[in-house]
mmCIF file with all atom_site columns, C-alpha atoms in Angstrom:
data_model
loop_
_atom_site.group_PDB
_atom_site.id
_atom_site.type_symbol
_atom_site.label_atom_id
_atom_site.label_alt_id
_atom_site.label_comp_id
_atom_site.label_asym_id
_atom_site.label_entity_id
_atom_site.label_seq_id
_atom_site.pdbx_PDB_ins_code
_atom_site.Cartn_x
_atom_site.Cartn_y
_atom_site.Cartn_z
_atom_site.occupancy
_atom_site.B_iso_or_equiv
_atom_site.pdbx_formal_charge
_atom_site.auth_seq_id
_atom_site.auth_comp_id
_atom_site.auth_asym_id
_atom_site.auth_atom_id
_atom_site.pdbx_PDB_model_num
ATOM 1   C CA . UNK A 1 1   ? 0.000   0.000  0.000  1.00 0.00 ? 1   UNK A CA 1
ATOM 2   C CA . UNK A 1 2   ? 1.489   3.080  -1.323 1.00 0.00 ? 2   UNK A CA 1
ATOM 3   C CA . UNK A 1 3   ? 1.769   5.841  1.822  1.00 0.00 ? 3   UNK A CA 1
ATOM 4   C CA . UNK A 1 4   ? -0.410  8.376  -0.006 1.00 0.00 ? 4   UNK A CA 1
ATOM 5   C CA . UNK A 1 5   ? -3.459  5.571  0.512  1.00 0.00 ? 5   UNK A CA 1
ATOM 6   C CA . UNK A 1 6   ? -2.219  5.369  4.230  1.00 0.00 ? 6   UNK A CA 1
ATOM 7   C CA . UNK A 1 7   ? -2.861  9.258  4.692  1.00 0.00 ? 7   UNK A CA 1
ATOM 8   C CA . UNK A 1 8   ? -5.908  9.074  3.280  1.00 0.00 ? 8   UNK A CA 1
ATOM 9   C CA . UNK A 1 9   ? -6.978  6.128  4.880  1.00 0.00 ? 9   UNK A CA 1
ATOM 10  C CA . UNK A 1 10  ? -5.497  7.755  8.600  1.00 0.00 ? 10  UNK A CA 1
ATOM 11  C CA . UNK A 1 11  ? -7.402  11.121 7.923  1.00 0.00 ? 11  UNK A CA 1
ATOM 12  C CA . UNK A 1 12  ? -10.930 9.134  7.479  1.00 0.00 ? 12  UNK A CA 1
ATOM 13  C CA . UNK A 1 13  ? -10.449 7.362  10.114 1.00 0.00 ? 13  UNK A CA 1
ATOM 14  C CA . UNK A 1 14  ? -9.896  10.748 12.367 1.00 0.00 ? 14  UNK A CA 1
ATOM 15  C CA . UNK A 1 15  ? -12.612 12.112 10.235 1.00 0.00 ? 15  UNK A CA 1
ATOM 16  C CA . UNK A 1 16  ? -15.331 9.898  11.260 1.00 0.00 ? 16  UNK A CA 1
ATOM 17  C CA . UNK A 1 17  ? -14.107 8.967  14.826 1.00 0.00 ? 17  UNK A CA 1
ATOM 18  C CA . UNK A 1 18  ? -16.061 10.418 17.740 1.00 0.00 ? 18  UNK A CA 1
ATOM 19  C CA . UNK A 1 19  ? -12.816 10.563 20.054 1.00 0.00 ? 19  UNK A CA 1
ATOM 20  C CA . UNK A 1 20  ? -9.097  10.914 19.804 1.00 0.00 ? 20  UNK A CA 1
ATOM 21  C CA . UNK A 1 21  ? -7.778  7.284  18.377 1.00 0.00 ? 21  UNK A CA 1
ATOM 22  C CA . UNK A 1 22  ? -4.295  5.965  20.106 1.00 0.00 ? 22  UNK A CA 1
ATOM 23  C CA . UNK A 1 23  ? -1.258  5.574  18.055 1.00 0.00 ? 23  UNK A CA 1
ATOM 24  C CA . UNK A 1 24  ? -2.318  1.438  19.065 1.00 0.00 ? 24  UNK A CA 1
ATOM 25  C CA . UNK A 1 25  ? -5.712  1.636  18.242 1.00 0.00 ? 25  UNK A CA 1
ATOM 26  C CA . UNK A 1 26  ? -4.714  3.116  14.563 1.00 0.00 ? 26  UNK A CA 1
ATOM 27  C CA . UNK A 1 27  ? -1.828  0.864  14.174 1.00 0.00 ? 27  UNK A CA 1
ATOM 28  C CA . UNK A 1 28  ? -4.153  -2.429 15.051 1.00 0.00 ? 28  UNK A CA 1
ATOM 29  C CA . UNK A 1 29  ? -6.707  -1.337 12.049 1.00 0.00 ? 29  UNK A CA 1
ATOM 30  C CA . UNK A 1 30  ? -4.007  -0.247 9.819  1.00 0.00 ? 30  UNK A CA 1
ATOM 31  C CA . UNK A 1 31  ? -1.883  -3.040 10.477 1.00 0.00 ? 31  UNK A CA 1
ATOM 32  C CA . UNK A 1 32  ? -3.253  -5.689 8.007  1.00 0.00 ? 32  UNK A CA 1
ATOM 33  C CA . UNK A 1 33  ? -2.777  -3.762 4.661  1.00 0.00 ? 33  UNK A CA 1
ATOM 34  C CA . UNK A 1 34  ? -0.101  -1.642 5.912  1.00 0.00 ? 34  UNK A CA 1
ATOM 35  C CA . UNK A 1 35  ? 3.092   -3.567 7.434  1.00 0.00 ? 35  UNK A CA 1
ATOM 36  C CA . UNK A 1 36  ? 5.237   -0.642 8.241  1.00 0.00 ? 36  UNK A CA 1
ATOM 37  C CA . UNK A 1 37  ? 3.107   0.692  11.448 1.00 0.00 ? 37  UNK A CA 1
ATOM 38  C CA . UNK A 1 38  ? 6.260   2.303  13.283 1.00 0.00 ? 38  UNK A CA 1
ATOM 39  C CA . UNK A 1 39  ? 5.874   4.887  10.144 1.00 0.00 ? 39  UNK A CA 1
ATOM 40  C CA . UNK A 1 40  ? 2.321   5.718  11.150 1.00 0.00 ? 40  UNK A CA 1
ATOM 41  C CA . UNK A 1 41  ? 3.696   8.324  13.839 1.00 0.00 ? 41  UNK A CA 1
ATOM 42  C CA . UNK A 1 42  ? 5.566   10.132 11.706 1.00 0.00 ? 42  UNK A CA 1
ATOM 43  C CA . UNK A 1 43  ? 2.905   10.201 9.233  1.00 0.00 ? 43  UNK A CA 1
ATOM 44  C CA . UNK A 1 44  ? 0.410   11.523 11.508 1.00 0.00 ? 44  UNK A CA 1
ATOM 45  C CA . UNK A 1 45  ? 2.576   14.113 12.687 1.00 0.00 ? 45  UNK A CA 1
ATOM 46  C CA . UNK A 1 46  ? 3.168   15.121 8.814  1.00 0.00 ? 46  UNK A CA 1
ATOM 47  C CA . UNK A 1 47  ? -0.740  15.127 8.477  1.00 0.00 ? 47  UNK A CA 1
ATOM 48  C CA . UNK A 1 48  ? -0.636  17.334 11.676 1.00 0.00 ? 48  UNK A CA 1
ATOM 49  C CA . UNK A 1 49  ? 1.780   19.945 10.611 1.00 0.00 ? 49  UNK A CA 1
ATOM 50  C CA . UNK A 1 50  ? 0.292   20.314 6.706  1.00 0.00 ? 50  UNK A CA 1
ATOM 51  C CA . UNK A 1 51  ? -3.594  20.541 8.800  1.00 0.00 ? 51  UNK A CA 1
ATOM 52  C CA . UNK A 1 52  ? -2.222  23.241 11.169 1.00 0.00 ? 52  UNK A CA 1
ATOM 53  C CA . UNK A 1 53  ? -0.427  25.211 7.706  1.00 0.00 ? 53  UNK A CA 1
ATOM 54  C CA . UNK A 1 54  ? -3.137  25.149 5.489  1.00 0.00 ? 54  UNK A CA 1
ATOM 55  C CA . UNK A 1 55  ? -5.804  28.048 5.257  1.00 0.00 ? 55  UNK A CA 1
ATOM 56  C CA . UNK A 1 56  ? -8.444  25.592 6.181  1.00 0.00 ? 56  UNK A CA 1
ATOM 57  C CA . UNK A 1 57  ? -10.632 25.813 9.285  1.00 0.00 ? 57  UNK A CA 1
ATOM 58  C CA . UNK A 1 58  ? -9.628  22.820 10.781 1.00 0.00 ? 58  UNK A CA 1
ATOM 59  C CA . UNK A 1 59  ? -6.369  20.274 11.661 1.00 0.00 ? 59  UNK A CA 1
ATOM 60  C CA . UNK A 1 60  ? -5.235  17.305 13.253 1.00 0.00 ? 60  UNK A CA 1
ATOM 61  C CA . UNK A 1 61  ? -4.263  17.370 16.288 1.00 0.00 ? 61  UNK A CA 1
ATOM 62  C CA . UNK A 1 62  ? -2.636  15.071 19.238 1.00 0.00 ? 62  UNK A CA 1
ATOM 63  C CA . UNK A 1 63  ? -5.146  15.479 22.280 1.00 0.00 ? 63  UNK A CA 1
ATOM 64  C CA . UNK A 1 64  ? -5.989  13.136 25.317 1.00 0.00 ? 64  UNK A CA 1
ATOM 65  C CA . UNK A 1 65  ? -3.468  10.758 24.097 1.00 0.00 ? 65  UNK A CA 1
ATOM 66  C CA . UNK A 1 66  ? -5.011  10.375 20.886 1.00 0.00 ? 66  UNK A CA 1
ATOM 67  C CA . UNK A 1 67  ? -5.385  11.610 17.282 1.00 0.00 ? 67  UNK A CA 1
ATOM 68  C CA . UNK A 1 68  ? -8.229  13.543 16.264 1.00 0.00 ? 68  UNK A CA 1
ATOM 69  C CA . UNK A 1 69  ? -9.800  16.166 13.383 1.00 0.00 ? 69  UNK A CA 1
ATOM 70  C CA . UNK A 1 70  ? -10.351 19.547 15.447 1.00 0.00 ? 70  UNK A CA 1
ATOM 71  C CA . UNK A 1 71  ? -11.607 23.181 14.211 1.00 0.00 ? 71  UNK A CA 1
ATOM 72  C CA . UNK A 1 72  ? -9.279  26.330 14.765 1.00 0.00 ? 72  UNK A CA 1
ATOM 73  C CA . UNK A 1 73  ? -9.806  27.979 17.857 1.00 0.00 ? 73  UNK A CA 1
ATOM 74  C CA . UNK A 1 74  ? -10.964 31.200 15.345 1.00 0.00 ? 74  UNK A CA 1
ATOM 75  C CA . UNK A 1 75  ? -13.807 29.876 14.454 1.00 0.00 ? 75  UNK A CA 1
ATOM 76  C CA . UNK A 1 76  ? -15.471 28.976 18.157 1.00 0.00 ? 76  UNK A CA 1
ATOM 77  C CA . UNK A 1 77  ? -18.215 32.001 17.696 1.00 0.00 ? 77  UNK A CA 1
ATOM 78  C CA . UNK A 1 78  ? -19.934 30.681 14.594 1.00 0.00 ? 78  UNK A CA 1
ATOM 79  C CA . UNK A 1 79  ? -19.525 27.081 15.785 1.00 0.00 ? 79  UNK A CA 1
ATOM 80  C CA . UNK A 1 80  ? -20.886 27.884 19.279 1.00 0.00 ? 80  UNK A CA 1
ATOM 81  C CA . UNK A 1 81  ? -23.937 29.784 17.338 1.00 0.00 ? 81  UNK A CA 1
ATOM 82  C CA . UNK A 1 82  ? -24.583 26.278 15.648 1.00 0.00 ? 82  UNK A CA 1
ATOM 83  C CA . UNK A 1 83  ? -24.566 24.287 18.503 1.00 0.00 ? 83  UNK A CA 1
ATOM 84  C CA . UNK A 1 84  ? -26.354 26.792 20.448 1.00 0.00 ? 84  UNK A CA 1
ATOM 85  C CA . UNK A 1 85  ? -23.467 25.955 22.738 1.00 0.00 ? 85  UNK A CA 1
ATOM 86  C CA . UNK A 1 86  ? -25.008 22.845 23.673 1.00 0.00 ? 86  UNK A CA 1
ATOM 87  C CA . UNK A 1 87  ? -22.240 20.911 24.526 1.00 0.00 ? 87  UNK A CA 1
ATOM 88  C CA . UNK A 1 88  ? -20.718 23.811 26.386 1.00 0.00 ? 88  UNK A CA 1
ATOM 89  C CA . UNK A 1 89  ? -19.144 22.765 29.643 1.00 0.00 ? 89  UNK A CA 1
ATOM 90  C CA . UNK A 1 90  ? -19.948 25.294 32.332 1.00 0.00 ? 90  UNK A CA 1
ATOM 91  C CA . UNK A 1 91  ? -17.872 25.328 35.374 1.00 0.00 ? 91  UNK A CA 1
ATOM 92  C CA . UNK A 1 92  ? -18.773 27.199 38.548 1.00 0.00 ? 92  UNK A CA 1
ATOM 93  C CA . UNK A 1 93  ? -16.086 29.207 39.805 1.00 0.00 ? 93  UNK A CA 1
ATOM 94  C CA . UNK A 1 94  ? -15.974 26.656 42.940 1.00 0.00 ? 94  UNK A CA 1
ATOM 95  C CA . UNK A 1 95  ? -15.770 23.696 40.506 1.00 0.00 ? 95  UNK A CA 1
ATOM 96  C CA . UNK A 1 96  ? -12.947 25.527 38.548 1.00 0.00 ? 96  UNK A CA 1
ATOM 97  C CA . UNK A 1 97  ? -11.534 26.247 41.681 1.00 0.00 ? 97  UNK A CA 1
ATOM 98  C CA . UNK A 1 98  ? -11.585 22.918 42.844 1.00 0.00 ? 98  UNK A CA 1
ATOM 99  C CA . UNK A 1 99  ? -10.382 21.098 39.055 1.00 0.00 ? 99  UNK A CA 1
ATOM 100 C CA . UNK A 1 100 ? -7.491  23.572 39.102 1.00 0.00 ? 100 UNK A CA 1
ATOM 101 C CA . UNK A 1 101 ? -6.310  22.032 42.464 1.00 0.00 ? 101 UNK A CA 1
ATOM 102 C CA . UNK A 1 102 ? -6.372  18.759 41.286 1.00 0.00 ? 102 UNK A CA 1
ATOM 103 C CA . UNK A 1 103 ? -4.818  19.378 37.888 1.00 0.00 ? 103 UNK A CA 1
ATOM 104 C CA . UNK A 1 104 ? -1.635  20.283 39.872 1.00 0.00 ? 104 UNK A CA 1
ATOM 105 C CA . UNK A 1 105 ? -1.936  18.503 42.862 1.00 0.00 ? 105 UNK A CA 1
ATOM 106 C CA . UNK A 1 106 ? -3.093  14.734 41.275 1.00 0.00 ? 106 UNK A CA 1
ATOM 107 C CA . UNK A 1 107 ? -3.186  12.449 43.195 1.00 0.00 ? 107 UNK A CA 1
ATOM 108 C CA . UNK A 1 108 ? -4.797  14.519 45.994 1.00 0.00 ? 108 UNK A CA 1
ATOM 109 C CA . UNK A 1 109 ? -7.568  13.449 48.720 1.00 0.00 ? 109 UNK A CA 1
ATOM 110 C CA . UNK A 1 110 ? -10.717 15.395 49.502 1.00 0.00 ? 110 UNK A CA 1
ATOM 111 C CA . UNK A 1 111 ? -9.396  16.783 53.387 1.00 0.00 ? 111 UNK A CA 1
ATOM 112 C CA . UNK A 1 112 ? -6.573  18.075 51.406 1.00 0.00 ? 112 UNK A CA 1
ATOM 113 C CA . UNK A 1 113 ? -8.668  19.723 48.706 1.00 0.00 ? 113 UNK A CA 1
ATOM 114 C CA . UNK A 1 114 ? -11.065 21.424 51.421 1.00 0.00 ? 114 UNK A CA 1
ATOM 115 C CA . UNK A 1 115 ? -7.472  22.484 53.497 1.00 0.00 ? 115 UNK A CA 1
ATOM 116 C CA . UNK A 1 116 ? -6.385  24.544 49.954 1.00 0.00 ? 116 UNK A CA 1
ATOM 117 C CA . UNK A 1 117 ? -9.885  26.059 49.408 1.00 0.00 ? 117 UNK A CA 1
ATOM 118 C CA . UNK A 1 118 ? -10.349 26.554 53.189 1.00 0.00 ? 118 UNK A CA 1
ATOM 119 C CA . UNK A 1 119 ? -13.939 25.090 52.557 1.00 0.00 ? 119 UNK A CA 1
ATOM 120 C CA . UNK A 1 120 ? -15.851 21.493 52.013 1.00 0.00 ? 120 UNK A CA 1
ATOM 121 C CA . UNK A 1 121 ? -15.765 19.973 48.733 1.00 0.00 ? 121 UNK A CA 1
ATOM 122 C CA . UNK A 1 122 ? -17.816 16.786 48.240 1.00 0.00 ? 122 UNK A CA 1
ATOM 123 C CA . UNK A 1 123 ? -20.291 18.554 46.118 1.00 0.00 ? 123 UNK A CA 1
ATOM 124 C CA . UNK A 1 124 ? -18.150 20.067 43.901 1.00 0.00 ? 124 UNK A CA 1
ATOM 125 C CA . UNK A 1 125 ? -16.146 17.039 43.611 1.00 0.00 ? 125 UNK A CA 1
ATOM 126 C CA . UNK A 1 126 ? -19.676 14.991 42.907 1.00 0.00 ? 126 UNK A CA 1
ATOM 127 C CA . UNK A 1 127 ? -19.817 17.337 40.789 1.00 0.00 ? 127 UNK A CA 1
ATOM 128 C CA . UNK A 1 128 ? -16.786 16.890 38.476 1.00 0.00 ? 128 UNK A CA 1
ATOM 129 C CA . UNK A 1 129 ? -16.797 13.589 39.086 1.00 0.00 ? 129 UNK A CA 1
ATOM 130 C CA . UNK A 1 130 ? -20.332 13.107 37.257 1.00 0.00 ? 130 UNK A CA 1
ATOM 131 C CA . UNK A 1 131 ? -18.970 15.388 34.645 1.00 0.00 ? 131 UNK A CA 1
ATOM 132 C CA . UNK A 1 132 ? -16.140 12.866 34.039 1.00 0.00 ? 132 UNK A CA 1
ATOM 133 C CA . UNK A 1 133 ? -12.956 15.745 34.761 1.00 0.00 ? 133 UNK A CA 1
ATOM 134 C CA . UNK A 1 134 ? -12.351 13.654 37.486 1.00 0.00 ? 134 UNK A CA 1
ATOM 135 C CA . UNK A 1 135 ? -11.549 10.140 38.450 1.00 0.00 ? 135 UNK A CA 1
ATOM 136 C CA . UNK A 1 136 ? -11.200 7.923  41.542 1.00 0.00 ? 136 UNK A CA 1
ATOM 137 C CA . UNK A 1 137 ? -7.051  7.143  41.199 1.00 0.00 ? 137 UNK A CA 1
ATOM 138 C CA . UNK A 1 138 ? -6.483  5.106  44.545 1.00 0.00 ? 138 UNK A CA 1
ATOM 139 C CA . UNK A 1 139 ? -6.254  5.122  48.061 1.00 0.00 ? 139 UNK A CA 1
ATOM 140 C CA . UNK A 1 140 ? -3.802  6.820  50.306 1.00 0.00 ? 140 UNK A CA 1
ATOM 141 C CA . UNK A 1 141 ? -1.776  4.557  52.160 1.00 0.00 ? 141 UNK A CA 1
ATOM 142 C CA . UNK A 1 142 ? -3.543  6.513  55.178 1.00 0.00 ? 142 UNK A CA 1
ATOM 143 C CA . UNK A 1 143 ? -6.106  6.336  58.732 1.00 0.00 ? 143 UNK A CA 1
ATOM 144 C CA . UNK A 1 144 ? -9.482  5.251  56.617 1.00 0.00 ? 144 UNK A CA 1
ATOM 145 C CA . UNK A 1 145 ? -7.876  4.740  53.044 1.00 0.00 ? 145 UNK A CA 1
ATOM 146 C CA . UNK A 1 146 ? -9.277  8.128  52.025 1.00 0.00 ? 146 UNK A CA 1
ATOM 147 C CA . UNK A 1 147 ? -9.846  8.532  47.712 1.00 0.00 ? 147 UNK A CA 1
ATOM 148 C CA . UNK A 1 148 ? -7.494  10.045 45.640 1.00 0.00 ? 148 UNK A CA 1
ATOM 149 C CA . UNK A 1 149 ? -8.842  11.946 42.767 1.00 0.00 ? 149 UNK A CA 1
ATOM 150 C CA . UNK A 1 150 ? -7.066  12.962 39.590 1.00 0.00 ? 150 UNK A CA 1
ATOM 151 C CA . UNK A 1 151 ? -8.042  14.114 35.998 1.00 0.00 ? 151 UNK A CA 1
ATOM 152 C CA . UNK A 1 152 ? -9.477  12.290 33.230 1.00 0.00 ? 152 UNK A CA 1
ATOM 153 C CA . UNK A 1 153 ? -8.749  11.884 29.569 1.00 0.00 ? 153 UNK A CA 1
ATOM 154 C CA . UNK A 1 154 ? -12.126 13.789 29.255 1.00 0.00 ? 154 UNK A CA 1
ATOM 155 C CA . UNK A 1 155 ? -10.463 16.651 31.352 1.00 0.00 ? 155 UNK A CA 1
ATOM 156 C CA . UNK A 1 156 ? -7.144  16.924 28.988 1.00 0.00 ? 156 UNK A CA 1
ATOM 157 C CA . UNK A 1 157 ? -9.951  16.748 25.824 1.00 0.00 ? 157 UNK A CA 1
ATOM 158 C CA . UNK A 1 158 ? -11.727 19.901 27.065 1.00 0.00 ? 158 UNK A CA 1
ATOM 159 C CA . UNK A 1 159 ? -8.741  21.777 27.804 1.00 0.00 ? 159 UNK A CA 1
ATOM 160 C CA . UNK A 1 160 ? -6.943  20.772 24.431 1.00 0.00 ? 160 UNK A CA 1
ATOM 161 C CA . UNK A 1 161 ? -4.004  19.272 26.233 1.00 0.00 ? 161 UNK A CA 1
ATOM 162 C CA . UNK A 1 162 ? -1.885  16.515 25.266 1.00 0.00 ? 162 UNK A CA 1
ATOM 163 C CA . UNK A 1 163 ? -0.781  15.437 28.339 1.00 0.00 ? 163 UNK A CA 1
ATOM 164 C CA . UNK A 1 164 ? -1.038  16.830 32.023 1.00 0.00 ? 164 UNK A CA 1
ATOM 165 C CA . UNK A 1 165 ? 2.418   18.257 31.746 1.00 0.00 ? 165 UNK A CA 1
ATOM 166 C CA . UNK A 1 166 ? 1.009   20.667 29.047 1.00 0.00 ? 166 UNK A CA 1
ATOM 167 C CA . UNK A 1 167 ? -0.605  22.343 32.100 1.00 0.00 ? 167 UNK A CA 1
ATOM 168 C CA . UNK A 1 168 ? 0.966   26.322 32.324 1.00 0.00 ? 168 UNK A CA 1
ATOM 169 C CA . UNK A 1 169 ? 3.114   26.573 35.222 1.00 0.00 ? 169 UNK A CA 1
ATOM 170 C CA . UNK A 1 170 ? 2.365   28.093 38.159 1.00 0.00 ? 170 UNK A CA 1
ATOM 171 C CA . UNK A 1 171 ? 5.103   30.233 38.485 1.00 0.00 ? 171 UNK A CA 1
ATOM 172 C CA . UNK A 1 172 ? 4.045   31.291 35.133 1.00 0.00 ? 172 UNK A CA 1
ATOM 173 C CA . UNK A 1 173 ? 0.597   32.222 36.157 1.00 0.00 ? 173 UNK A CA 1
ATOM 174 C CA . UNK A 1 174 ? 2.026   34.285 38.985 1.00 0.00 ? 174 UNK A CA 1
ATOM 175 C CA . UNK A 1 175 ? 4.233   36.090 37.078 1.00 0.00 ? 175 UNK A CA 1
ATOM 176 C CA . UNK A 1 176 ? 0.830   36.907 34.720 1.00 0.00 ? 176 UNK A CA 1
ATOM 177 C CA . UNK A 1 177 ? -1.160  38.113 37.411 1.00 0.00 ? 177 UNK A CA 1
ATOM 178 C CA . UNK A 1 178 ? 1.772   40.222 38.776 1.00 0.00 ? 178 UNK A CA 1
ATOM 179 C CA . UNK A 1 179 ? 1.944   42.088 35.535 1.00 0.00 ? 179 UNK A CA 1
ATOM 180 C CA . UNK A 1 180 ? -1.899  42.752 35.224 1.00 0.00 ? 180 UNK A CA 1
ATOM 181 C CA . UNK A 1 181 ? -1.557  43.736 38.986 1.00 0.00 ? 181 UNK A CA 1
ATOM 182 C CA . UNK A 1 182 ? 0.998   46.705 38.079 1.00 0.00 ? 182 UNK A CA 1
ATOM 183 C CA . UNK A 1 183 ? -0.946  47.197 34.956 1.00 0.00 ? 183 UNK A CA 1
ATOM 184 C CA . UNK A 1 184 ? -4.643  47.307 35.343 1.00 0.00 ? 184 UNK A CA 1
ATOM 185 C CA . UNK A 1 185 ? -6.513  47.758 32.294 1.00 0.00 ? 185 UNK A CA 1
ATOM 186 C CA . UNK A 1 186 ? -8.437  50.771 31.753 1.00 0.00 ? 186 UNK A CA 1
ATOM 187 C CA . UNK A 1 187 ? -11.840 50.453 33.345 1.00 0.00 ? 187 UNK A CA 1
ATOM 188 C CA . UNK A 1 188 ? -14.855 51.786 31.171 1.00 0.00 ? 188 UNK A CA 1
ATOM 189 C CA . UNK A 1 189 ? -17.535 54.310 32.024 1.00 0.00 ? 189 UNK A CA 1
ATOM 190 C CA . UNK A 1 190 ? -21.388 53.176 30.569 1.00 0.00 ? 190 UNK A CA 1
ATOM 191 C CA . UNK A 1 191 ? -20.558 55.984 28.056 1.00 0.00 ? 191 UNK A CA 1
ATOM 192 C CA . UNK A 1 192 ? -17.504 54.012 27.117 1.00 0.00 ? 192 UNK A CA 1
ATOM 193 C CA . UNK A 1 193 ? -14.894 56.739 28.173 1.00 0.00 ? 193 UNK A CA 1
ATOM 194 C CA . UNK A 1 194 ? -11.967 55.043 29.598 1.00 0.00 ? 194 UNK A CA 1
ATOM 195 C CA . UNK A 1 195 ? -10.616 56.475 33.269 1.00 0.00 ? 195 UNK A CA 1
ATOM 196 C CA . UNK A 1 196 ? -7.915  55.277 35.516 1.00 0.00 ? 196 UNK A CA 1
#
């Protein structure tokens, strides 16, 4: 099979596919007509780097551990207007709060949680949990076996992220809010005058 039919053949698959597809998982249904399956990374990443260079509105892209078709960021406003932003996740600010502590915490039990935020969290963490950002990981090796929770694949699909270590730093962050700190931006009046 010539490698032009295996590009083609790759990109339908990501076409039609509901969720990212493993390097495995396209390797095992490749793997009968095309012999050569240690070539399908470098073909994919090939695919990915013509998608993200070509003045079309979507590309290929690596996300949750897996290989999938995705639109350009640009275009979000005319695809939310389609979707009526139906599948939308909306995060309280608690919630947010509370994913953004396990993000960079993982694994992390729910007394420790509640000891960052300085209030309870089994709600929230219901919460995310029934939203599938969060997973059960374990149990500490403590009094009671208390759950450790982490992220899911389903969290690293929402935020576009590869892997967890994509994740901004902290220090980074800090530095960010520093900056805005020592330069606020202009705040409007209903007239839209700007003032200090």
């Amino acid at each position: 099979m010539e490698i032009s039919e295996v590009r083609q053949i790759l990109e339908a698959l990501l076409f039609v596919s509901e969720r990212p597809l493993s390097l495995k998982e396209l390797k095992e249904l490749i793997k009968t007509d095309y012999t050569d399956t240690d070539n399908i990374e470098n073909i994919l990443n090939e695919l990915k780097e013509e998608s993200a260079d070509l003045n079309k509105p979507y590309e290929i892209k690596f996300v949750a551990d897996g290989w999938t078709f995705a639109t350009k960021p640009q275009y979000s406003p005319w695809i939310k207007k389609l979707l009526k932003e139906k599948y939308v996740l909306k995060l309280s600010p608690s919630a947010l709060e509370t994913l953004a502590i396990i993000a960079y915490k993982q694994p992390i039990m729910r007394a420790e949680i509640d000891e960052v935020r300085g209030v309870e969290s089994s709600g929230v963490i219901d919460t995310l949990l029934d939203r599938k950002l969060i997973k059960v990981t374990g149990r500490k090796e403590a009094l009671g076996k208390p759950l450790l929770y982490g992220t899911t694949q389903d969290f690293l699909k929402h935020f576009g992220l590869a892997h967890i270590s994509e994740l901004p730093l902290i220090e980074d962050m800090s530095k960010d809010v520093q900056e805005s700190d020592n330069n606020p931006e202009p705040e409007l009046l209903f007239d839209g005058r700007k003032f200090r």
